[in-house]
mmCIF file of C-alpha atoms and ligand atoms in Angstrom:
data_model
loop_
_atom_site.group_PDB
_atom_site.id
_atom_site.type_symbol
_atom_site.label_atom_id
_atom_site.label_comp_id
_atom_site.label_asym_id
_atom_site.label_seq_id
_atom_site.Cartn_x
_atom_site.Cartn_y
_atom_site.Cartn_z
ATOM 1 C CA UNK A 1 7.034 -35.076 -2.663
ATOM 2 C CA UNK A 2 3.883 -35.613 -0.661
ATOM 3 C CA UNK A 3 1.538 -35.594 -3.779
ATOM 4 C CA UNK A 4 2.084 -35.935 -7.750
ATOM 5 C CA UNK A 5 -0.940 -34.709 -9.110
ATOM 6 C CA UNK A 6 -2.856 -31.291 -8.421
ATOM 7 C CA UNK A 7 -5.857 -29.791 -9.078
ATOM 8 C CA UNK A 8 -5.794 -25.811 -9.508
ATOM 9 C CA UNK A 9 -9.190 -23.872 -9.584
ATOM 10 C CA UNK A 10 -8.715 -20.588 -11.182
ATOM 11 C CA UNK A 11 -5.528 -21.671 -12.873
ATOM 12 C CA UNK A 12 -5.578 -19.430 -15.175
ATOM 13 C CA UNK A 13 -5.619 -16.490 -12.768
ATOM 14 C CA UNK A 14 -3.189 -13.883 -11.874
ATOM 15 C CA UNK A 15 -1.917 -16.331 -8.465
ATOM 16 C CA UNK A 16 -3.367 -19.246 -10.124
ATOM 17 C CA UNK A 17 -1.515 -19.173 -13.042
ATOM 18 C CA UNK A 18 1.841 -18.587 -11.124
ATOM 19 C CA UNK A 19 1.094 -21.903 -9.270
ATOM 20 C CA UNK A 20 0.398 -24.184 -12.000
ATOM 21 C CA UNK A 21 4.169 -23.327 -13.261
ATOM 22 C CA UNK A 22 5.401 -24.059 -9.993
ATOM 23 C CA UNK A 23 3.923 -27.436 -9.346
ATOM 24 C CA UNK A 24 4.939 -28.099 -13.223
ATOM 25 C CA UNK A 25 8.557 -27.226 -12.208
ATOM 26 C CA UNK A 26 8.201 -29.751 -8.820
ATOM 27 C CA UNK A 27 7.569 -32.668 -11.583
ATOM 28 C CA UNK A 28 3.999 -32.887 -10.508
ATOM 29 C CA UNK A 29 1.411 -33.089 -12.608
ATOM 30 C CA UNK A 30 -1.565 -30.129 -12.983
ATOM 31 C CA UNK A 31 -5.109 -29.683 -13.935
ATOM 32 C CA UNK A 32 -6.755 -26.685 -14.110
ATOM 33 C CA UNK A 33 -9.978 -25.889 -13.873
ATOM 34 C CA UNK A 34 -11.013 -22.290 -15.090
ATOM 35 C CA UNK A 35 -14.267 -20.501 -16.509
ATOM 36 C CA UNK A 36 -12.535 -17.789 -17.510
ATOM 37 C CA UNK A 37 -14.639 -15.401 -16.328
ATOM 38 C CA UNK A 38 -11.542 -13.144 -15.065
ATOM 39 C CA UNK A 39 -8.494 -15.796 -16.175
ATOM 40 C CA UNK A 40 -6.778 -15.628 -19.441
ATOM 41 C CA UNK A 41 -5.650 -18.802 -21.386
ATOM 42 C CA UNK A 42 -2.583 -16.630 -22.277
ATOM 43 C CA UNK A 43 -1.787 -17.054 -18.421
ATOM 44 C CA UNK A 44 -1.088 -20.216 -19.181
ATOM 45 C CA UNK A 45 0.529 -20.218 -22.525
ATOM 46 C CA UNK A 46 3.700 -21.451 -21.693
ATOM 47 C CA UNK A 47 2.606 -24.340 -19.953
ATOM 48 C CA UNK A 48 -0.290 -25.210 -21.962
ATOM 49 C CA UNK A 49 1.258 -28.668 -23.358
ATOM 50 C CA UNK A 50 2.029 -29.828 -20.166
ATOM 51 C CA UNK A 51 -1.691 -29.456 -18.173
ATOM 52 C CA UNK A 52 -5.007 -30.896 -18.430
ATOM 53 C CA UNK A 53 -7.180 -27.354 -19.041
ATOM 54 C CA UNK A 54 -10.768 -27.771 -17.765
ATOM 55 C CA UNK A 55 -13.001 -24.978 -18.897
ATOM 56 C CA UNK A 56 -15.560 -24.813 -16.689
ATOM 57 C CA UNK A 57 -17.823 -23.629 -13.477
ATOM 58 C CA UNK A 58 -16.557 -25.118 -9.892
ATOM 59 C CA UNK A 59 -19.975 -24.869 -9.129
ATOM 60 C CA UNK A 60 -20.610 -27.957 -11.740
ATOM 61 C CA UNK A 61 -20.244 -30.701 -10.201
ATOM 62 C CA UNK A 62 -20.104 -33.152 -12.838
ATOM 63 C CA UNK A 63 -17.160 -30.771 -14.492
ATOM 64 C CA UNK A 64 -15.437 -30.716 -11.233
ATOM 65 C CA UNK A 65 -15.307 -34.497 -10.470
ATOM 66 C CA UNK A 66 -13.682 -34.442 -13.865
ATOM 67 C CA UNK A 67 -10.903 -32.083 -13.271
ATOM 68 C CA UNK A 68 -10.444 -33.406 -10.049
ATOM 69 C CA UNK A 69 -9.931 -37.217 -11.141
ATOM 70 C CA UNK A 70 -6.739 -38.754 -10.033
ATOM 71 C CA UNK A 71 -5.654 -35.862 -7.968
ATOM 72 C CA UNK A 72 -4.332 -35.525 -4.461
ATOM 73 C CA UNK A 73 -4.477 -32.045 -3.393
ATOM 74 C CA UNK A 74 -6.081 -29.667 -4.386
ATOM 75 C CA UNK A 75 -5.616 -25.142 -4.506
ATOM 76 C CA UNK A 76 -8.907 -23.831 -4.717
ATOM 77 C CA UNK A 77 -7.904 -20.286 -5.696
ATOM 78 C CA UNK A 78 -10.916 -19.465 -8.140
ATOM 79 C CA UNK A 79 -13.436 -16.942 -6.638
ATOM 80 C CA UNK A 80 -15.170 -13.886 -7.955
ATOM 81 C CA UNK A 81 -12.144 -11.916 -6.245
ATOM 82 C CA UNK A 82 -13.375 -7.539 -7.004
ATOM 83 C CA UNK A 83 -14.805 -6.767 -3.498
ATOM 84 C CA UNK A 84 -17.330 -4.496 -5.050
ATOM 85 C CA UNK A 85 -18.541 -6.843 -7.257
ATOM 86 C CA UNK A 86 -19.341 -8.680 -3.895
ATOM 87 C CA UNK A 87 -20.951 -5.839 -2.646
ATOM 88 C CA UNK A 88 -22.853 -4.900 -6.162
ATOM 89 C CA UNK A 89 -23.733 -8.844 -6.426
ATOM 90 C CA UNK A 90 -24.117 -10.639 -3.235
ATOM 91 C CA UNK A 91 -26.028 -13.494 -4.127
ATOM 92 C CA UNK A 92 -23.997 -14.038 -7.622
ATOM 93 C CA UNK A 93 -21.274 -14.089 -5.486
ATOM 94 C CA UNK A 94 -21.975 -16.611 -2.584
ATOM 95 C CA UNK A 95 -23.169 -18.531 -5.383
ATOM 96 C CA UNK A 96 -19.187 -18.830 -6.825
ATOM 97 C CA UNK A 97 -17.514 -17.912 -4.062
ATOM 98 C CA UNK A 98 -19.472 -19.762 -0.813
ATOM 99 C CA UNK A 99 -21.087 -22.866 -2.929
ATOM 100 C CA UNK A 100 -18.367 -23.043 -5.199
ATOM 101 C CA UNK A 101 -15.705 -23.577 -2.283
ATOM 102 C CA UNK A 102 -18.360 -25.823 -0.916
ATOM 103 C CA UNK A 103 -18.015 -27.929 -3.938
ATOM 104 C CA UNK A 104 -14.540 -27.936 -4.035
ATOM 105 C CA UNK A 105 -14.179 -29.649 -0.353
ATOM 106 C CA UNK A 106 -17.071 -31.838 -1.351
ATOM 107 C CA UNK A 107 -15.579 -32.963 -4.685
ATOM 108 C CA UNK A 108 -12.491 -33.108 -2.449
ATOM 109 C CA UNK A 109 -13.750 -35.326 -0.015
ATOM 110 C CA UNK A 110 -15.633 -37.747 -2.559
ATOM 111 C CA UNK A 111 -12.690 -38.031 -5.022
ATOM 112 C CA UNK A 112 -10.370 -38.998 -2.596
ATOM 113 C CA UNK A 113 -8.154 -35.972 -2.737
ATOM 114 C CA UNK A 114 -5.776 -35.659 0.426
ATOM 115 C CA UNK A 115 -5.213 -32.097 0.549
ATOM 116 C CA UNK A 116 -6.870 -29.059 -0.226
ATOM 117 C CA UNK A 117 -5.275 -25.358 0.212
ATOM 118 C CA UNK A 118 -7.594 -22.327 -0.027
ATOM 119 C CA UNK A 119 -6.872 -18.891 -0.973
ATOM 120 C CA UNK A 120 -8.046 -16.897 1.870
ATOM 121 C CA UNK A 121 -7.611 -13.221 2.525
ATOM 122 C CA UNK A 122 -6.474 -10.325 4.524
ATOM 123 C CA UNK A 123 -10.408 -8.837 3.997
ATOM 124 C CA UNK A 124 -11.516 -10.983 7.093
ATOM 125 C CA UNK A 125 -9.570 -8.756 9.563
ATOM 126 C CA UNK A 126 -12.303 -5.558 7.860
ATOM 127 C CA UNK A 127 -11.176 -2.692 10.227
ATOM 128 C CA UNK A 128 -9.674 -3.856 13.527
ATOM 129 C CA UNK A 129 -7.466 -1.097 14.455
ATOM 130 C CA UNK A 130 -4.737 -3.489 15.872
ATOM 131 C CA UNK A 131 -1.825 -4.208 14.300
ATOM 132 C CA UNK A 132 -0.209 -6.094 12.872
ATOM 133 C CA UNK A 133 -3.253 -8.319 12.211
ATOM 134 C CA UNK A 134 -2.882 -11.062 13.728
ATOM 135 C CA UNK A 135 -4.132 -14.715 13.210
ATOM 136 C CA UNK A 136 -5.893 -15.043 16.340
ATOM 137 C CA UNK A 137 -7.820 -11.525 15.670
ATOM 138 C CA UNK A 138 -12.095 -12.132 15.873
ATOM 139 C CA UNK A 139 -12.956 -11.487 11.863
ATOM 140 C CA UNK A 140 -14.846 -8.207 11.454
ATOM 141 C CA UNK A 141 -15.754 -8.827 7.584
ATOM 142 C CA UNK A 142 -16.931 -5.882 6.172
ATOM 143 C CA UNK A 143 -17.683 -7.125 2.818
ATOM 144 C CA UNK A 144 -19.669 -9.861 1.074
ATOM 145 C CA UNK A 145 -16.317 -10.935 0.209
ATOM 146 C CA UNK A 146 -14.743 -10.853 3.366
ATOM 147 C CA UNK A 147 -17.744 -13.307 4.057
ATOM 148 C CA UNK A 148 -17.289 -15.678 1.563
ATOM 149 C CA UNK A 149 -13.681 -16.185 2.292
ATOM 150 C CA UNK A 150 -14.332 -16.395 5.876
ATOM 151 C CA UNK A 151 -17.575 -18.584 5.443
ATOM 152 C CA UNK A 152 -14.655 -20.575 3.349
ATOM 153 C CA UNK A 153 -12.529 -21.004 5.885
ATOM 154 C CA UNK A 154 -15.176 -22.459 8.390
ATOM 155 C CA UNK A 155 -16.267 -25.294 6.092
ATOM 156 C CA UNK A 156 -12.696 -25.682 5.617
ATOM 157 C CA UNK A 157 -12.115 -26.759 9.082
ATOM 158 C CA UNK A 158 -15.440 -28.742 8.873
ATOM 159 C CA UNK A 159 -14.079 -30.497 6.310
ATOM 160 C CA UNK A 160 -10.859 -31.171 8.505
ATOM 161 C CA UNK A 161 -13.196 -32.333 11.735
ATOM 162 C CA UNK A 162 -15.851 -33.697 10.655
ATOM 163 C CA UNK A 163 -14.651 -35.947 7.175
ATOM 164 C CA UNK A 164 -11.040 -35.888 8.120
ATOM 165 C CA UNK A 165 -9.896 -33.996 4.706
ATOM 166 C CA UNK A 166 -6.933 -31.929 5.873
ATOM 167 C CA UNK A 167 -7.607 -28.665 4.508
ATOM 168 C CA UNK A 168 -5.642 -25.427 5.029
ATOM 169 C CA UNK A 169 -6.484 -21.354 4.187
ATOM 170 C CA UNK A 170 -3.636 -18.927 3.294
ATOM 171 C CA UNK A 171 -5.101 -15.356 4.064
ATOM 172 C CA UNK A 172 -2.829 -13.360 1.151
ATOM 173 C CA UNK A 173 -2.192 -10.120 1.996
ATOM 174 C CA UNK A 174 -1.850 -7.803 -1.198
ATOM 175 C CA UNK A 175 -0.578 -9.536 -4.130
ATOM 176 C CA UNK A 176 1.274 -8.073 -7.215
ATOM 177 C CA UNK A 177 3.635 -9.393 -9.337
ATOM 178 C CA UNK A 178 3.764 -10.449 -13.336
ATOM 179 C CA UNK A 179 -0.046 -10.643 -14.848
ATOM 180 C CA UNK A 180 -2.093 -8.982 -12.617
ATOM 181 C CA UNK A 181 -4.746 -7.412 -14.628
ATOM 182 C CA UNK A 182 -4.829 -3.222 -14.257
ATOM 183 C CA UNK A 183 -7.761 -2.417 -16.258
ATOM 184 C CA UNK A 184 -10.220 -2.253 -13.611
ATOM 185 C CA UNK A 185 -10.806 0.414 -11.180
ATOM 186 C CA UNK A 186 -10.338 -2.139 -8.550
ATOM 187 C CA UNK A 187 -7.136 -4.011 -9.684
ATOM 188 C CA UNK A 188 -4.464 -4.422 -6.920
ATOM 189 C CA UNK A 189 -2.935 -0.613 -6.525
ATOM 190 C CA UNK A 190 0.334 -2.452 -8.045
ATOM 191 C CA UNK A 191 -0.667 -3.137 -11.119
ATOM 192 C CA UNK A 192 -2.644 0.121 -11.794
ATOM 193 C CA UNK A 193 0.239 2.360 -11.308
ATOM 194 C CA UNK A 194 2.472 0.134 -13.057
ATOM 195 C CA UNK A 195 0.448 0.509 -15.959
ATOM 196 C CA UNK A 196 0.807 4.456 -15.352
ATOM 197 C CA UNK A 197 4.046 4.419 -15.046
ATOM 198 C CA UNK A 198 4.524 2.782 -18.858
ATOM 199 C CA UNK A 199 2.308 5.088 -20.327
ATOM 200 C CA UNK A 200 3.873 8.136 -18.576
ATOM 201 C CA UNK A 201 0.865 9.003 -16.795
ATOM 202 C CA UNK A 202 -0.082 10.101 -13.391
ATOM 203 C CA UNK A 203 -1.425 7.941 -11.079
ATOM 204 C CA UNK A 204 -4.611 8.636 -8.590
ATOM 205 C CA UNK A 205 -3.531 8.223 -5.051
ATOM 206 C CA UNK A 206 -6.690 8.161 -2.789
ATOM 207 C CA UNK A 207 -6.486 10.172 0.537
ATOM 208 C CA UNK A 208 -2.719 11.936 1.473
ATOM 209 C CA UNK A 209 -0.795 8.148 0.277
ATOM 210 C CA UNK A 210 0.136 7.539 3.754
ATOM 211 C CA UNK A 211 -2.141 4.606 4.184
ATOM 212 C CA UNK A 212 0.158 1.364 3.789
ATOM 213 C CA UNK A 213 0.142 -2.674 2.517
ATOM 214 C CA UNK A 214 1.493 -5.439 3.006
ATOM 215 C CA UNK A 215 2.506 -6.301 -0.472
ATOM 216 C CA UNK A 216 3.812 -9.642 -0.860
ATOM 217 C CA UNK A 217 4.826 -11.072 -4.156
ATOM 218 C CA UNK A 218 3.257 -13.654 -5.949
ATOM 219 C CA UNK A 219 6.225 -15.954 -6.044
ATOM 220 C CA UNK A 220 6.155 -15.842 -2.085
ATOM 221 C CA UNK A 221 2.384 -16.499 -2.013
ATOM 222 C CA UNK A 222 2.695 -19.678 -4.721
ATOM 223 C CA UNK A 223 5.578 -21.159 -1.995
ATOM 224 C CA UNK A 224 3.271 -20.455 0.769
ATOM 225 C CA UNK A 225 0.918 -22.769 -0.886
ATOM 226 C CA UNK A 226 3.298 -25.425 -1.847
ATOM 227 C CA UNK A 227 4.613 -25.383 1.952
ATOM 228 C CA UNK A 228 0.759 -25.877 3.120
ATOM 229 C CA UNK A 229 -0.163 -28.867 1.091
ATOM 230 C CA UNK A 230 3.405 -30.537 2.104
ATOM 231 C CA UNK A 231 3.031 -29.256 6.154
ATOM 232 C CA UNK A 232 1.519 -32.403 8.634
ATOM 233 C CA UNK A 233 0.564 -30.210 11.230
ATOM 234 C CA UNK A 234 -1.025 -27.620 9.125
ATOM 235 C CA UNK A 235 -4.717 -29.279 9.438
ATOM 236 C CA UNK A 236 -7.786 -26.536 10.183
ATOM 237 C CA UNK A 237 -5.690 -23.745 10.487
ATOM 238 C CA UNK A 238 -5.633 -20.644 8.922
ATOM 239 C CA UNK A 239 -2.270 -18.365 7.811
ATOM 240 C CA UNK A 240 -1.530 -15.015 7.141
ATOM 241 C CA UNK A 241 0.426 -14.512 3.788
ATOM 242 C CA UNK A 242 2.775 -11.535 4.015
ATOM 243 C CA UNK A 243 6.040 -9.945 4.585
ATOM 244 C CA UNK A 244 5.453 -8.613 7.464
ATOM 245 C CA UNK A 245 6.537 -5.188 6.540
ATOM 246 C CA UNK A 246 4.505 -2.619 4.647
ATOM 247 C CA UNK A 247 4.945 0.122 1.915
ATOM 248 C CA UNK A 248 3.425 3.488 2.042
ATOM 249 C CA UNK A 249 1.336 4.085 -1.516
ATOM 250 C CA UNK A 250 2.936 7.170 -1.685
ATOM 251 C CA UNK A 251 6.433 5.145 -1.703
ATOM 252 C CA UNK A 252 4.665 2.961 -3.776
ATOM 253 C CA UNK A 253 4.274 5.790 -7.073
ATOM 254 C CA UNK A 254 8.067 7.312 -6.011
ATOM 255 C CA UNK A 255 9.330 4.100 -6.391
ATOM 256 C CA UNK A 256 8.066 3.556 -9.701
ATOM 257 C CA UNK A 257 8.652 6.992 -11.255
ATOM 258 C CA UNK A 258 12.867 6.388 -9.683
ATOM 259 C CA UNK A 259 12.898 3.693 -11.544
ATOM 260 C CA UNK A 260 11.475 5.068 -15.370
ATOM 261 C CA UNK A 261 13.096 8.253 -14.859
ATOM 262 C CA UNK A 262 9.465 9.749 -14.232
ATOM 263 C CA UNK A 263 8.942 13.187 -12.809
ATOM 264 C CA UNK A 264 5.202 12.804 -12.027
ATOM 265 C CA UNK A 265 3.063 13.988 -9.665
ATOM 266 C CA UNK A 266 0.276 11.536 -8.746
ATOM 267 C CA UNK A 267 -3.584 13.204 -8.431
ATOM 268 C CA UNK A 268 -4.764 13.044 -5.030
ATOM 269 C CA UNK A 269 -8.467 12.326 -4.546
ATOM 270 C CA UNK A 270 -10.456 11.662 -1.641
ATOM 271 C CA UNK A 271 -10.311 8.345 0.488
ATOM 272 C CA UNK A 272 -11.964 5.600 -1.152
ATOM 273 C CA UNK A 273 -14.876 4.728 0.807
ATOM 274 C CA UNK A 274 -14.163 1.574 3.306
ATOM 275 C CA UNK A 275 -10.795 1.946 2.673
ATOM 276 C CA UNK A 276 -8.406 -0.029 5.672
ATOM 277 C CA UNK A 277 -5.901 3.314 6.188
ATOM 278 C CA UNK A 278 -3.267 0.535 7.379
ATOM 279 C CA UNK A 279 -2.256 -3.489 6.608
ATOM 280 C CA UNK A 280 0.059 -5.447 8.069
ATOM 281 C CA UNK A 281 0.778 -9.256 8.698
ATOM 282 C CA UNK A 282 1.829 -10.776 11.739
ATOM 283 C CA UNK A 283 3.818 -13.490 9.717
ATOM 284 C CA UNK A 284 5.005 -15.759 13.231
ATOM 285 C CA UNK A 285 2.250 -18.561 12.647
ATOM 286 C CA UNK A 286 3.469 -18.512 9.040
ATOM 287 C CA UNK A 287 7.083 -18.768 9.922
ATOM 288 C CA UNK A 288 7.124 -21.514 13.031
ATOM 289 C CA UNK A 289 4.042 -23.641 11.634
ATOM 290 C CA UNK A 290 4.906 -23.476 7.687
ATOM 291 C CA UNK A 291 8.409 -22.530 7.584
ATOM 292 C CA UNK A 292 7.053 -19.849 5.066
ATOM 293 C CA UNK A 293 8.934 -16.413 5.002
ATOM 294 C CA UNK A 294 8.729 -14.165 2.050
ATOM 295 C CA UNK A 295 12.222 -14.290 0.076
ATOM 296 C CA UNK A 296 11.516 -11.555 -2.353
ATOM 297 C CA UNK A 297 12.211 -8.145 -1.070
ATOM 298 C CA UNK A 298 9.781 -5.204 -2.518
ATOM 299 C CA UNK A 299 12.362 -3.746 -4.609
ATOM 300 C CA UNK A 300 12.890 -6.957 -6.612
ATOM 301 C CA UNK A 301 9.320 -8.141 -6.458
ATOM 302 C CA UNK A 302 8.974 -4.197 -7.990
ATOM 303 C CA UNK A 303 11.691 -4.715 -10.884
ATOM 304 C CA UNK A 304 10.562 -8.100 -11.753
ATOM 305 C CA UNK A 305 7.134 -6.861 -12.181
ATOM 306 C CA UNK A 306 7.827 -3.740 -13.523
ATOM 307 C CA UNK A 307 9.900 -5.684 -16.184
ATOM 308 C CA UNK A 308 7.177 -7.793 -17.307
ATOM 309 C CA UNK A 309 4.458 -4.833 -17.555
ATOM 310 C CA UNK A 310 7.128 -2.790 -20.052
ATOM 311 C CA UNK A 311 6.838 -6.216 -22.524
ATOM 312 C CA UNK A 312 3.276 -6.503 -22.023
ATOM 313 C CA UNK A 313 2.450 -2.837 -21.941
ATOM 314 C CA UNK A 314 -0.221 -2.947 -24.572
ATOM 315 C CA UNK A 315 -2.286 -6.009 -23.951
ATOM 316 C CA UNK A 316 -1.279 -7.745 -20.188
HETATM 317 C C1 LIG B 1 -7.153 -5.486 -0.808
HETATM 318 C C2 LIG B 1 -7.609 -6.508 -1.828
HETATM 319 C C3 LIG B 1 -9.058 -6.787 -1.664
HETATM 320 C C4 LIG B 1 -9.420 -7.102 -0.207
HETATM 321 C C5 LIG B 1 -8.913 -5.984 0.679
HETATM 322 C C6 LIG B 1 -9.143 -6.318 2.135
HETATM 323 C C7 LIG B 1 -6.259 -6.287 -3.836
HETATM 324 C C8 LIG B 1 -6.237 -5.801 -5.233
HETATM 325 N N1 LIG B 1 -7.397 -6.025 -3.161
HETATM 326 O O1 LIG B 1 -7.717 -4.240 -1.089
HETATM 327 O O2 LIG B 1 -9.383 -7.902 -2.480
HETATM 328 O O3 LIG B 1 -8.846 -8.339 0.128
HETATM 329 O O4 LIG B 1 -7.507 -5.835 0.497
HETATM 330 O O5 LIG B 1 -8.703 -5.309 2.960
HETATM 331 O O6 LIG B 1 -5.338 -6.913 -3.332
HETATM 332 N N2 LIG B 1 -5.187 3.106 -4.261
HETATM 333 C C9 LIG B 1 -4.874 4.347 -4.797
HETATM 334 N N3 LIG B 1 -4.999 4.510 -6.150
HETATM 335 C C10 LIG B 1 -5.442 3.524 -6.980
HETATM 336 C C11 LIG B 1 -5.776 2.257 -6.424
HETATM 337 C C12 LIG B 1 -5.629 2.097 -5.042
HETATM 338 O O7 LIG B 1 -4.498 5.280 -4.070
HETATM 339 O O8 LIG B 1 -5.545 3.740 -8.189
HETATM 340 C C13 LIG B 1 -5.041 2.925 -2.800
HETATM 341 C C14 LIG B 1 -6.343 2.450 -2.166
HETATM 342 O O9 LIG B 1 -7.149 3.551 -1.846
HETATM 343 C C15 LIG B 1 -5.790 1.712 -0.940
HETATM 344 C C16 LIG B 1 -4.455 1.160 -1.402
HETATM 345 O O10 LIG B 1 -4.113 1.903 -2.568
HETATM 346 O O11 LIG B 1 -5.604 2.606 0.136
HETATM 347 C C17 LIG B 1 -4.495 -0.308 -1.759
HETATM 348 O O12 LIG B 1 -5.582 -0.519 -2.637
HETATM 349 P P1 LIG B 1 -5.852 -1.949 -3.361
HETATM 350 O O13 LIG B 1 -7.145 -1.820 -4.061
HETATM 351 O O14 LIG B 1 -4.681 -2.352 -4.135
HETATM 352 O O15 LIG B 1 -5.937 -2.969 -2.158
HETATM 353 P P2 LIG B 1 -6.811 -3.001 -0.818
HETATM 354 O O16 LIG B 1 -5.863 -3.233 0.275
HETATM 355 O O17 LIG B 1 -7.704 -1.831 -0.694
#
C-alpha cells in the first residue's frame, strides 16, 4: 500500500463516510475532519473506535494542520455540495467550497502529505449537448458550484506544477447508494424516491422522465478514489466517475415500485429549471489511466440501497 494514513474531509458525509470504511478495511489508518454542517456522526458509527474524528471547519487552518498531522494523502470530499445553495449563497459558498479546497492543498503541501484526491463533479460539463461528456470537453459551468469544483480542479493542478504535490479530481457523476440524505428538495433523485417508495407514496418526476443519469454507486466512486491516490501517472489530471451507461428517471420510479410491489403513478410536474435533459460519462480515461470500471450494476447498486432505506426508513 502506497500510504498508511489518510485524511478524509467530509468524512462523515454520504461518499465520505463510505470511504473512511474502506481505507479502515485496507488496514490504513483515518482521520476525519467534519463540521457537520450536512454529515452525521451516525455515518460513522460503526467505525467510530477506529478514527481520529476532527470536528471542525477546513477553512481553519490551525484545525486542519491538526487533522492532517501524520498523514499521506489526503480525499478532500467536504464542500457545501446543494447547487442551489450555491446559487442562493455564492460568496458563503466560495468561502467553503473555493478557500476551503485552497486550504486543503495548502495544508497538503505544508504537512508533507503526498497525495491528495478531490471530489470533483459532472456539474463542470453545465449544458454541452455532446455526449457522452467527455474529459477533454471545454467546462461550461453553469452554477456557482460548477465553479467551485472547477476553480478546484485548477489549483489542483497548480498544486501538481508548481509545488510538486500530486493531486488528482474524480468528477462523480450521480451518486446514490446507502445514507444519502432524501429530505431535501435537492437530494440526489435516488434517494428521494427511495424514500417514496417506503412510505408508499408517489414520487414527482419533473418534465415527461425521459431525461437520463449516469448513476454510479457509491461503492464504485470510494474505489475510484482508492485507485487515484495509489495511480503514478495520475498527476494533474482530472476523471470522470461513472458507468458509462445511463437510466431513464422514469425507469428509475418503475424500478422501484417492481421491486415493493408498488402500483404508483409518479406526479409529473414541469422541468426543473436548468435541468441537464441528458448525462452520460465517457468512462475510457477512467478505465486505461486508473484501471477504474464500475463493478456494481444498477440493479444491485438499487437492491443494496433500497435495502438499507427499508431499515432506516424513519430517521436515515
Ligand atoms: C446532479 C447533482 C448536482 C450537480 C448536477 C450537475 C446530485 C444529487 N446532484 O444533479 O450536484 O452535480 O448533477 O449536472 O447528484 N428529479 C425528479 N424528481 C425529483 C428529483 C429529481 O424528477 O424528486 C429529476 C431531476 O429533474 C433531474 C433528475 O431527476 O432531471 C436528476 O436529478 P438530481 O437532482 O438527482 O441530479 P442532477 O443530475 O440534476
Amino acid at each position: 500500500m502506497a500510504y498508511e494514513q489518510a485524511l478524509v474531509t467530509g468524512g462523515a458525509g454520504f461518499i465520505g463516510s463510505h470511504l473512511v470504511e474502506a481505507l479502515l478495511g485496507k488496514g490504513c489508518g483515518v482521520n476525519v475532519i467534519d463540521d457537520l454542517s450536512t454529515g452525521h456522526l451516525r455515518n460513522l458509527a460503526r467505525v467510530k473506535e477506529h478514527i481520529a474524528f476532527f470536528q471542525g471547519d477546513i477553512r481553519d487552518p490551525e484545525r486542519l494542520a491538526e487533522a492532517a498531522r501524520g498523514c499521506d494523502v489526503v480525499f478532500h470530499q467536504a464542500a457545501v455540495v446543494s447547487v442551489p445553495k450555491t446559487v442562493k449563497d455564492p460568496m458563503e459558498s466560495a468561502q467553503v467550497n473555493d478557500l476551503g479546497t485552497l486550504r486543503v492543498l495548502e495544508t497538503a503541501r505544508e504537512s508533507g502529505v503526498r497525495k491528495a484526491v478531490l471530489a470533483s463533479s459532472c456539474a463542470v460539463y453545465g449544458d454541452d449537448p455532446q455526449l457522452p461528456k467527455r474529459e477533454t470537453l471545454p467546462p461550461r459551468p453553469k452554477s456557482p458550484y460548477a465553479v467551485h469544483k472547477l476553480v478546484g480542479e485548477f489549483y489542483a493542478r497548480l498544486y501538481t506544477d508548481l509545488y510538486g504535490l500530486d493531486t488528482t479530481c474524480l468528477r462523480y457523476f450521480n451518486v446514490y447508494g446507502p445514507r444519502q440524505d432524501p429530505f431535501s428538495p435537492y437530494s440526489g433523485v435516488i434517494s428521494i424516491f427511495m424514500e417514496r417508495a417506503v412510505r408508499g407514496e408517489p414520487p414527482t418526476i419533473y418534465g415527461d422522465g425521459m431525461q437520463y443519469r449516469d448513476f454510479v454507486f457509491v461503492e464504485d466512486v470510494v474505489q475510484a478514489n482508492l485507485l487515484a491516490a495509489e495511480a503514478e501517472t495520475a498527476a494533474g489530471k482530472v476523471y470522470n466517475v461513472g458507468t458509462g451507461a445511463f437510466v431513464h428517471i422514469a425507469d428509475v420510479w418503475k424500478a422501484l415500485c417492481e421491486r415493493m410491489s408498488l402500483h404508483s403513478e409518479p406526479d409529473f410536474a414541469p422541468p426543473r429549471e436548468g435541468d441537464v435533459r441528458e448525462s452520460v460519462a465517457d468512462v475510457h480515461r477512467a478505465r486505461e489511466e486508473l484501471g477504474f470500471e464500475a463493478q456494481v450494476s444498477f440493479a444491485a447498486g438499487l437492491d443494496e440501497t433500497l435495502k438499507w432505506y427499508k431499515k432506516h426508513a424513519s430517521a436515515p
